PDB file of C-alpha atoms in Angstrom:
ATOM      1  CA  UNK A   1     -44.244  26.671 -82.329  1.00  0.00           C
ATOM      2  CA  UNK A   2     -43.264  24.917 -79.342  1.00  0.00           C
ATOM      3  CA  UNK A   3     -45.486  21.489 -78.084  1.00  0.00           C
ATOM      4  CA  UNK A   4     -47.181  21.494 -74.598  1.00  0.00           C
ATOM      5  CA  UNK A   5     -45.209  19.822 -72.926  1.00  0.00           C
ATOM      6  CA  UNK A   6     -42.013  21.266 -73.999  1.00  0.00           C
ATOM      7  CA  UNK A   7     -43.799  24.905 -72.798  1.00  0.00           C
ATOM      8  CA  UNK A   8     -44.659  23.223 -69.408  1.00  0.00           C
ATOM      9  CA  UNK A   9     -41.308  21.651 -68.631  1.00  0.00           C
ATOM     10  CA  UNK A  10     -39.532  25.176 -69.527  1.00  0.00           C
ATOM     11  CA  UNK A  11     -42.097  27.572 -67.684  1.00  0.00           C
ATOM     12  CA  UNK A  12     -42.392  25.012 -64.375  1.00  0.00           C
ATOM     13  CA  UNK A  13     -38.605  25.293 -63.999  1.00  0.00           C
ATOM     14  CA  UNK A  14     -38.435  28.811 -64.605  1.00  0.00           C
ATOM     15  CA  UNK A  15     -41.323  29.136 -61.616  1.00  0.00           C
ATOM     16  CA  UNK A  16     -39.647  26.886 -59.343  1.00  0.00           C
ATOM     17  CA  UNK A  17     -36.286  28.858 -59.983  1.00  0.00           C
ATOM     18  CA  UNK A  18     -38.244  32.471 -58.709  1.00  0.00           C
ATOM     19  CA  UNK A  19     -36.599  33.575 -55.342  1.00  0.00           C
ATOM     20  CA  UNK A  20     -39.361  33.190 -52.507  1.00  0.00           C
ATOM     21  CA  UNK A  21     -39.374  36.571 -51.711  1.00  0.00           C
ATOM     22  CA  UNK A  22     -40.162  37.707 -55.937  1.00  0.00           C
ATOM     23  CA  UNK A  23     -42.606  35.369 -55.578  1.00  0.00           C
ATOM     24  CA  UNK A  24     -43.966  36.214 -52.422  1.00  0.00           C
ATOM     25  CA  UNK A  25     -44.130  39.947 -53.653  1.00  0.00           C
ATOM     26  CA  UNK A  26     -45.473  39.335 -56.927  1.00  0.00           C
ATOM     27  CA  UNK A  27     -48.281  37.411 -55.396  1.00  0.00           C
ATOM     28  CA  UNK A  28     -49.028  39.988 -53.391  1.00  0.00           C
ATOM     29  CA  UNK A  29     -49.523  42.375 -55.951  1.00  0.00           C
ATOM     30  CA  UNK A  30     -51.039  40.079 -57.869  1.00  0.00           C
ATOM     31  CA  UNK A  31     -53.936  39.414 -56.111  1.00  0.00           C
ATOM     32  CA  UNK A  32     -54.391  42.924 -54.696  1.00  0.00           C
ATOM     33  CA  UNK A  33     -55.024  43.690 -58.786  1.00  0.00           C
ATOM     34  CA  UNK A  34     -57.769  40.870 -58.153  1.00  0.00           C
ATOM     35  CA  UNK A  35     -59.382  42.309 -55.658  1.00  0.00           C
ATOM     36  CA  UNK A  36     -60.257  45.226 -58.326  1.00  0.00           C
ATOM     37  CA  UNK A  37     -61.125  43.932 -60.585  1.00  0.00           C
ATOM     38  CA  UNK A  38     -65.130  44.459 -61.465  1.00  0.00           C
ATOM     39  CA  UNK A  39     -66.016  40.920 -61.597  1.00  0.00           C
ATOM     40  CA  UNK A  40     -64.413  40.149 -58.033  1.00  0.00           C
ATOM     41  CA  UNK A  41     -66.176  42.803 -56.288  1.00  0.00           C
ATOM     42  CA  UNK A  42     -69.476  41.840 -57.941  1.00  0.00           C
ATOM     43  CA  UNK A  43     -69.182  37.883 -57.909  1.00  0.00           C
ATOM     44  CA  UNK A  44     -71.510  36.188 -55.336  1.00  0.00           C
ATOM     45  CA  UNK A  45     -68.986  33.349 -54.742  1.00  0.00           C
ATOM     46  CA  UNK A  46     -64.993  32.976 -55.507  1.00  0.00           C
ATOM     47  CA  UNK A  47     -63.947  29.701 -56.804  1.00  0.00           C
ATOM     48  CA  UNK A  48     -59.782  29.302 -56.319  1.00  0.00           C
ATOM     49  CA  UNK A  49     -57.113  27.047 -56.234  1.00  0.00           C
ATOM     50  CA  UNK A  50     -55.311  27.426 -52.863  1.00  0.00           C
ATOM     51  CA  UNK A  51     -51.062  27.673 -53.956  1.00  0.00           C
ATOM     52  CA  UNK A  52     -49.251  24.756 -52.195  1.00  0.00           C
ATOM     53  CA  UNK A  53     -46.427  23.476 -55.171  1.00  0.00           C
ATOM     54  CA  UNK A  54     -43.654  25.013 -57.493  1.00  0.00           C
ATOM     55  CA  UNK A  55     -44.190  28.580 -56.999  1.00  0.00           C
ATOM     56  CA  UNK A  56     -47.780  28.612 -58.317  1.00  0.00           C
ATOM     57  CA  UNK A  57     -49.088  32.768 -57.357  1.00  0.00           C
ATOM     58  CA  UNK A  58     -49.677  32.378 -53.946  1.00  0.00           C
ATOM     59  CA  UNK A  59     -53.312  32.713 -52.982  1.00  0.00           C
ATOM     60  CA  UNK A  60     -53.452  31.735 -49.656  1.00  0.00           C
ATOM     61  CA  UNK A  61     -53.367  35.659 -48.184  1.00  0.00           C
ATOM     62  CA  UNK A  62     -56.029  36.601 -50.156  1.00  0.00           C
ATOM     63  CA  UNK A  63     -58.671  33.349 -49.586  1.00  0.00           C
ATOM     64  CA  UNK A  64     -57.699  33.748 -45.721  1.00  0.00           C
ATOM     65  CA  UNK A  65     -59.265  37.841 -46.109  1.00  0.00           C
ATOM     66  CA  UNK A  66     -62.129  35.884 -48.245  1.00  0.00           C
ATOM     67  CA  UNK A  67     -62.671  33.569 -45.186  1.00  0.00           C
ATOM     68  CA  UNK A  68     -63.989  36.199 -43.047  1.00  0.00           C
ATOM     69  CA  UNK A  69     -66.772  37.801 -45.618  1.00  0.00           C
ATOM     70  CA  UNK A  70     -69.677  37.604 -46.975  1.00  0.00           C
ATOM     71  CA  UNK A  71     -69.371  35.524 -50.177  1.00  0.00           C
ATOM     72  CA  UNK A  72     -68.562  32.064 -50.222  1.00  0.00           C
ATOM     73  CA  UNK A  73     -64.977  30.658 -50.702  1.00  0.00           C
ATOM     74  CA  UNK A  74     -65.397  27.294 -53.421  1.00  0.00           C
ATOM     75  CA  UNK A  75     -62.094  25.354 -53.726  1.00  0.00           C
ATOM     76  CA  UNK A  76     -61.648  22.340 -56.136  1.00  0.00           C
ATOM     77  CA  UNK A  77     -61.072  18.971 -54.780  1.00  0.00           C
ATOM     78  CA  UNK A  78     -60.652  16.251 -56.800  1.00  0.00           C
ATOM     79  CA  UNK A  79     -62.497  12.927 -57.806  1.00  0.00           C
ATOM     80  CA  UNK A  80     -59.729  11.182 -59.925  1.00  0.00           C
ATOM     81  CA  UNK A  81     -59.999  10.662 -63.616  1.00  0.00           C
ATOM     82  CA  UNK A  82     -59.666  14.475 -64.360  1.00  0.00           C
ATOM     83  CA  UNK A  83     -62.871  15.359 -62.820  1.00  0.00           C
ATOM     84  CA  UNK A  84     -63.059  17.793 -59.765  1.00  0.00           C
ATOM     85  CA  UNK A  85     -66.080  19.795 -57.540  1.00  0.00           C
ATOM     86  CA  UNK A  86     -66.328  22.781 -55.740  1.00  0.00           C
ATOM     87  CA  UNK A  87     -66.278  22.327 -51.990  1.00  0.00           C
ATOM     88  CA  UNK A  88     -66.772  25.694 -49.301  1.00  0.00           C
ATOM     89  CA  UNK A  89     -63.861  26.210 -47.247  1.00  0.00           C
ATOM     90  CA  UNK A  90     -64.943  27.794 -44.034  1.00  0.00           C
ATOM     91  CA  UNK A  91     -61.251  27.345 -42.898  1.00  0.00           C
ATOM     92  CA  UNK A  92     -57.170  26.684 -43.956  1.00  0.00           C
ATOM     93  CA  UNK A  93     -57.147  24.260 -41.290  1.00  0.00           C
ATOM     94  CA  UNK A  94     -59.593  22.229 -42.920  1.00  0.00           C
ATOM     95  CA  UNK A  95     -56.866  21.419 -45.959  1.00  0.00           C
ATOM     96  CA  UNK A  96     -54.148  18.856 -46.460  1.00  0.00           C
ATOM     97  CA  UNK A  97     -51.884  18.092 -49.552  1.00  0.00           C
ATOM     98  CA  UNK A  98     -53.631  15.447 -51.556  1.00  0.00           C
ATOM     99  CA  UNK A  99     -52.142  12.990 -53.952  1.00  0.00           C
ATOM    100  CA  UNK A 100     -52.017  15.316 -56.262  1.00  0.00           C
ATOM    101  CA  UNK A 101     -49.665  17.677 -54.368  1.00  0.00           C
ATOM    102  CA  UNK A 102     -52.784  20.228 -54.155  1.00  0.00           C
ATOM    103  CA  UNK A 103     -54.325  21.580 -50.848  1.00  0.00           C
ATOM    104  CA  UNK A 104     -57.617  19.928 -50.862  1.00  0.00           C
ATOM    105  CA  UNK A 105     -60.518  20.096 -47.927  1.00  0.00           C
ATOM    106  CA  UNK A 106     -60.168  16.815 -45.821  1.00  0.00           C
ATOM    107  CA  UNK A 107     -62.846  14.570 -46.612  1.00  0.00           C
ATOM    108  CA  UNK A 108     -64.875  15.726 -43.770  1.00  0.00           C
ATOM    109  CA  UNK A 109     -65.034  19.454 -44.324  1.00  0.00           C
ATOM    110  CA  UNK A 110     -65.817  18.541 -47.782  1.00  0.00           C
ATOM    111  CA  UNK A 111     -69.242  20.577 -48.866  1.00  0.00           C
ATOM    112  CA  UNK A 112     -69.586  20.141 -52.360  1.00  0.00           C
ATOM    113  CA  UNK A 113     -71.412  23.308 -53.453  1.00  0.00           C
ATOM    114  CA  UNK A 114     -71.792  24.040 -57.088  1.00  0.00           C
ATOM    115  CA  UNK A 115     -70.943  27.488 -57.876  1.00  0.00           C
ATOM    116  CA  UNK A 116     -73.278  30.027 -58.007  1.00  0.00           C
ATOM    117  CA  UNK A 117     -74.496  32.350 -60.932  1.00  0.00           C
ATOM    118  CA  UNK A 118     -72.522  34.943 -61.493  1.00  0.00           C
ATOM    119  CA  UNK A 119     -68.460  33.323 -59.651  1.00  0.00           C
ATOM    120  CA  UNK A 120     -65.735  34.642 -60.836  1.00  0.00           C
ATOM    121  CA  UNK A 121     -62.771  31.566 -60.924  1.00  0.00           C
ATOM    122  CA  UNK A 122     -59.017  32.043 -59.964  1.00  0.00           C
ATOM    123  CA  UNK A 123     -57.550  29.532 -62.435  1.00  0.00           C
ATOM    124  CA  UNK A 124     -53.440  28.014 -62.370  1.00  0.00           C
ATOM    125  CA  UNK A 125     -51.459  27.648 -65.158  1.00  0.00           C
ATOM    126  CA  UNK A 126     -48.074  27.131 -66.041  1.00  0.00           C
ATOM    127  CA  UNK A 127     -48.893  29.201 -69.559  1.00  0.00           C
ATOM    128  CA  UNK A 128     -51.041  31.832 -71.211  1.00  0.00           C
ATOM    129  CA  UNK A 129     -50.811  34.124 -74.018  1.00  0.00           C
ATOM    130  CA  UNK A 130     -52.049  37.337 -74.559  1.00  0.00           C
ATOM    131  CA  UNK A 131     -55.222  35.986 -75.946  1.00  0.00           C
ATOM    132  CA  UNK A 132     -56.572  34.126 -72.862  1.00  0.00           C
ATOM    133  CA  UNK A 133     -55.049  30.258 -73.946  1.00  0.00           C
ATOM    134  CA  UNK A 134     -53.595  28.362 -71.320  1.00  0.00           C
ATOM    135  CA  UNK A 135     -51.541  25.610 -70.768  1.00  0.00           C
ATOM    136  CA  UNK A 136     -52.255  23.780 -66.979  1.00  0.00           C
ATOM    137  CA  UNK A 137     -50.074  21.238 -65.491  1.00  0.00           C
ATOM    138  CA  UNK A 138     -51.777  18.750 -68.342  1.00  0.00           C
ATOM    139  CA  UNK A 139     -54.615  16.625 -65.994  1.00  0.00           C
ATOM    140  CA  UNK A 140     -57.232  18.697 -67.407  1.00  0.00           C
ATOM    141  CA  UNK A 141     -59.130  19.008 -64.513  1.00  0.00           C
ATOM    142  CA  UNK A 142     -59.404  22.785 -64.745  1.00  0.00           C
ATOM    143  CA  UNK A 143     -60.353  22.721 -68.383  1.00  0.00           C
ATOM    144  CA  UNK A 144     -63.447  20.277 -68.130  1.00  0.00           C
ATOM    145  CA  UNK A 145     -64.668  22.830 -65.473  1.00  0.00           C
ATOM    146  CA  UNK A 146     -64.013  25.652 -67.278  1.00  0.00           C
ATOM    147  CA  UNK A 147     -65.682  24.091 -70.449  1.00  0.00           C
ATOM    148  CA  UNK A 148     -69.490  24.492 -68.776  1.00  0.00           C
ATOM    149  CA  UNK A 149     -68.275  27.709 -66.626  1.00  0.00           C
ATOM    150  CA  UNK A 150     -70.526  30.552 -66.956  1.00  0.00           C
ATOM    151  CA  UNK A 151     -68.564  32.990 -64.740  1.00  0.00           C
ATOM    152  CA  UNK A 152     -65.436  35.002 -65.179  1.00  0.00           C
ATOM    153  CA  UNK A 153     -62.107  33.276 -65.800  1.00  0.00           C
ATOM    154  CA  UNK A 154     -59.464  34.836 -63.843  1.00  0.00           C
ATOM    155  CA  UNK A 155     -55.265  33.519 -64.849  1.00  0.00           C
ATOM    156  CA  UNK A 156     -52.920  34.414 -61.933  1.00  0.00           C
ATOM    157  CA  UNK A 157     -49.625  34.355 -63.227  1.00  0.00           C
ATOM    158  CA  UNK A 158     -46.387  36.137 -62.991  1.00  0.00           C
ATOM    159  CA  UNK A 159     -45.224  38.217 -66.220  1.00  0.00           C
ATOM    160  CA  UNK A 160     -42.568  35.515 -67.298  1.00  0.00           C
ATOM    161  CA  UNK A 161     -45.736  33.121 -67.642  1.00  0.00           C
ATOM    162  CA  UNK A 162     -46.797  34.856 -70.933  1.00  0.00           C
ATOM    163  CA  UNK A 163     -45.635  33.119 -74.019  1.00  0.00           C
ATOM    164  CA  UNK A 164     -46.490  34.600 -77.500  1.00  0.00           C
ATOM    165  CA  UNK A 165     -48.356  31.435 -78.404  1.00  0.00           C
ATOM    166  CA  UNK A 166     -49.148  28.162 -77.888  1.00  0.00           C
ATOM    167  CA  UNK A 167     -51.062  24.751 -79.041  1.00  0.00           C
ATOM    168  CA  UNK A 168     -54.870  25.332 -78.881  1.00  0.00           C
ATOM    169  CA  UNK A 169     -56.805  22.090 -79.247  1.00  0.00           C
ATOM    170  CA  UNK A 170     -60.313  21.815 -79.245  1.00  0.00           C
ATOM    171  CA  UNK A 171     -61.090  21.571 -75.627  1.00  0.00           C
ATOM    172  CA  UNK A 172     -58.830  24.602 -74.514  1.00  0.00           C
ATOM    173  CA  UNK A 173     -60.919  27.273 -72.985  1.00  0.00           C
ATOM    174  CA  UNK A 174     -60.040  30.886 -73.121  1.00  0.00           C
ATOM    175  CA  UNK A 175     -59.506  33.001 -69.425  1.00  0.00           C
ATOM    176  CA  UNK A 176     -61.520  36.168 -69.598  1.00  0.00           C
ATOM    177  CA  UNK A 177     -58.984  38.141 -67.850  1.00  0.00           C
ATOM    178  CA  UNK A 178     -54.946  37.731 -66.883  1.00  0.00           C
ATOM    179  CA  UNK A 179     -53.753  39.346 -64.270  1.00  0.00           C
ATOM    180  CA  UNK A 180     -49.829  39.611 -63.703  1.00  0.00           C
ATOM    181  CA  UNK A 181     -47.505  41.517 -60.965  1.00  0.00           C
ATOM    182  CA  UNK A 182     -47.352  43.931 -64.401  1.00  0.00           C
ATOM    183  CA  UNK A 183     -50.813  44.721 -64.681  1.00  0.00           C
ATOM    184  CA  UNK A 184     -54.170  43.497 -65.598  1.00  0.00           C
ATOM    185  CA  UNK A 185     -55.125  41.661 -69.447  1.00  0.00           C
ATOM    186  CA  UNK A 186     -58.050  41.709 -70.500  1.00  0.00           C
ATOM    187  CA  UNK A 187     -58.400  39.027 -73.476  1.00  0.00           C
ATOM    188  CA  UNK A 188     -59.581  39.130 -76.554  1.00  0.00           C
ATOM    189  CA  UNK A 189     -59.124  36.047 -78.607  1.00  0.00           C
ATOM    190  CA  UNK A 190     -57.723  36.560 -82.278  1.00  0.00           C
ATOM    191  CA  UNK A 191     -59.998  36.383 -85.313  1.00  0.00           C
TER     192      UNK A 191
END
């Protein structure tokens, strides 16, 4: 089996190497399989990354229809040393690239809000297998939130991004549910 970082260097370049408009399309489709999902429809709040770097699935058409509901839109912004909170975005024109290369809210549209009982989260990766492991871009921020998450776990990912398997260590935490431009995983982690 293949190390971590040896499955992120390979799968990052393969991303960044996706013509714009295959990934514009599979992100499309993509996300309009989110939308149907059971958990989506039923969450009280959607917690997602907002795509701004190497070809992540672009979720920026679908939080800009979230924008004008109901249900609260949480994005992550960060607080260094791994450790991010949920902040409501009322707007895209209250992001901006951060250090991290992430859109972010500006420090003063930032509402931290922690998420609500029953969120579903939209979570990035550069990996996943069948079973619901992932492999991020290796900060770890996603997988100390995901560690005391009580919601759904939602990987966006193109098809290419599934790998047969990879490293699990101790703090890994499964997704619930994958959801590629091929269809929709639901995961069940091996005995």
């Amino acid at each position: 089996m293949l190390d971590k970082k040896t499955i992120r260097r390979g799968l990052l370049a393969a991303r960044r190497a996706l013509p714009p408009g295959e990934a514009t399309a599979n992100s499309a489709a993509i996300c309009a399989r989110v939308e149907t999902l059971p958990e989506f429809e039923a969450a009280r709040a959607i917690l997602t990354y907002v795509a701004s770097k190497d070809n992540e699935v672009d979720t920026k058409p679908l939080v800009e229809r979230l924008l004008g509901g109901p249900r609260p839109v949480l994005v992550p912004a960060t607080l260094g040393k791994g450790q991010m909170v949920w902040s409501r975005l009322e707007s895209m024109d209250e992001l901006e690239t951060s250090a991290f290369g992430v859109l972010e809210p500006r420090p003063e549209y930032r509402r931290d809000t922690p998420p609500p009982a029953n969120s579903v989260v939209l979570v990035p990766g550069l990996a996943f297998t069948k079973a619901g492991w992932r492999i991020g871009y290796g900060g770890g921020y996603f997988d100390r939130f995901l560690a005391g998450f009580p919601g759904t776990k939602i990987a966006v990912a193109y098809a290419m991004q599934l790998v047969p398997e990879i490293p699990v260590a101790a703090h890994d935490v499964p997704m619930d549910v994958i959801v590629t431009e091929a269809g929709i995983l639901r995961c069940h982690l091996e005995p």
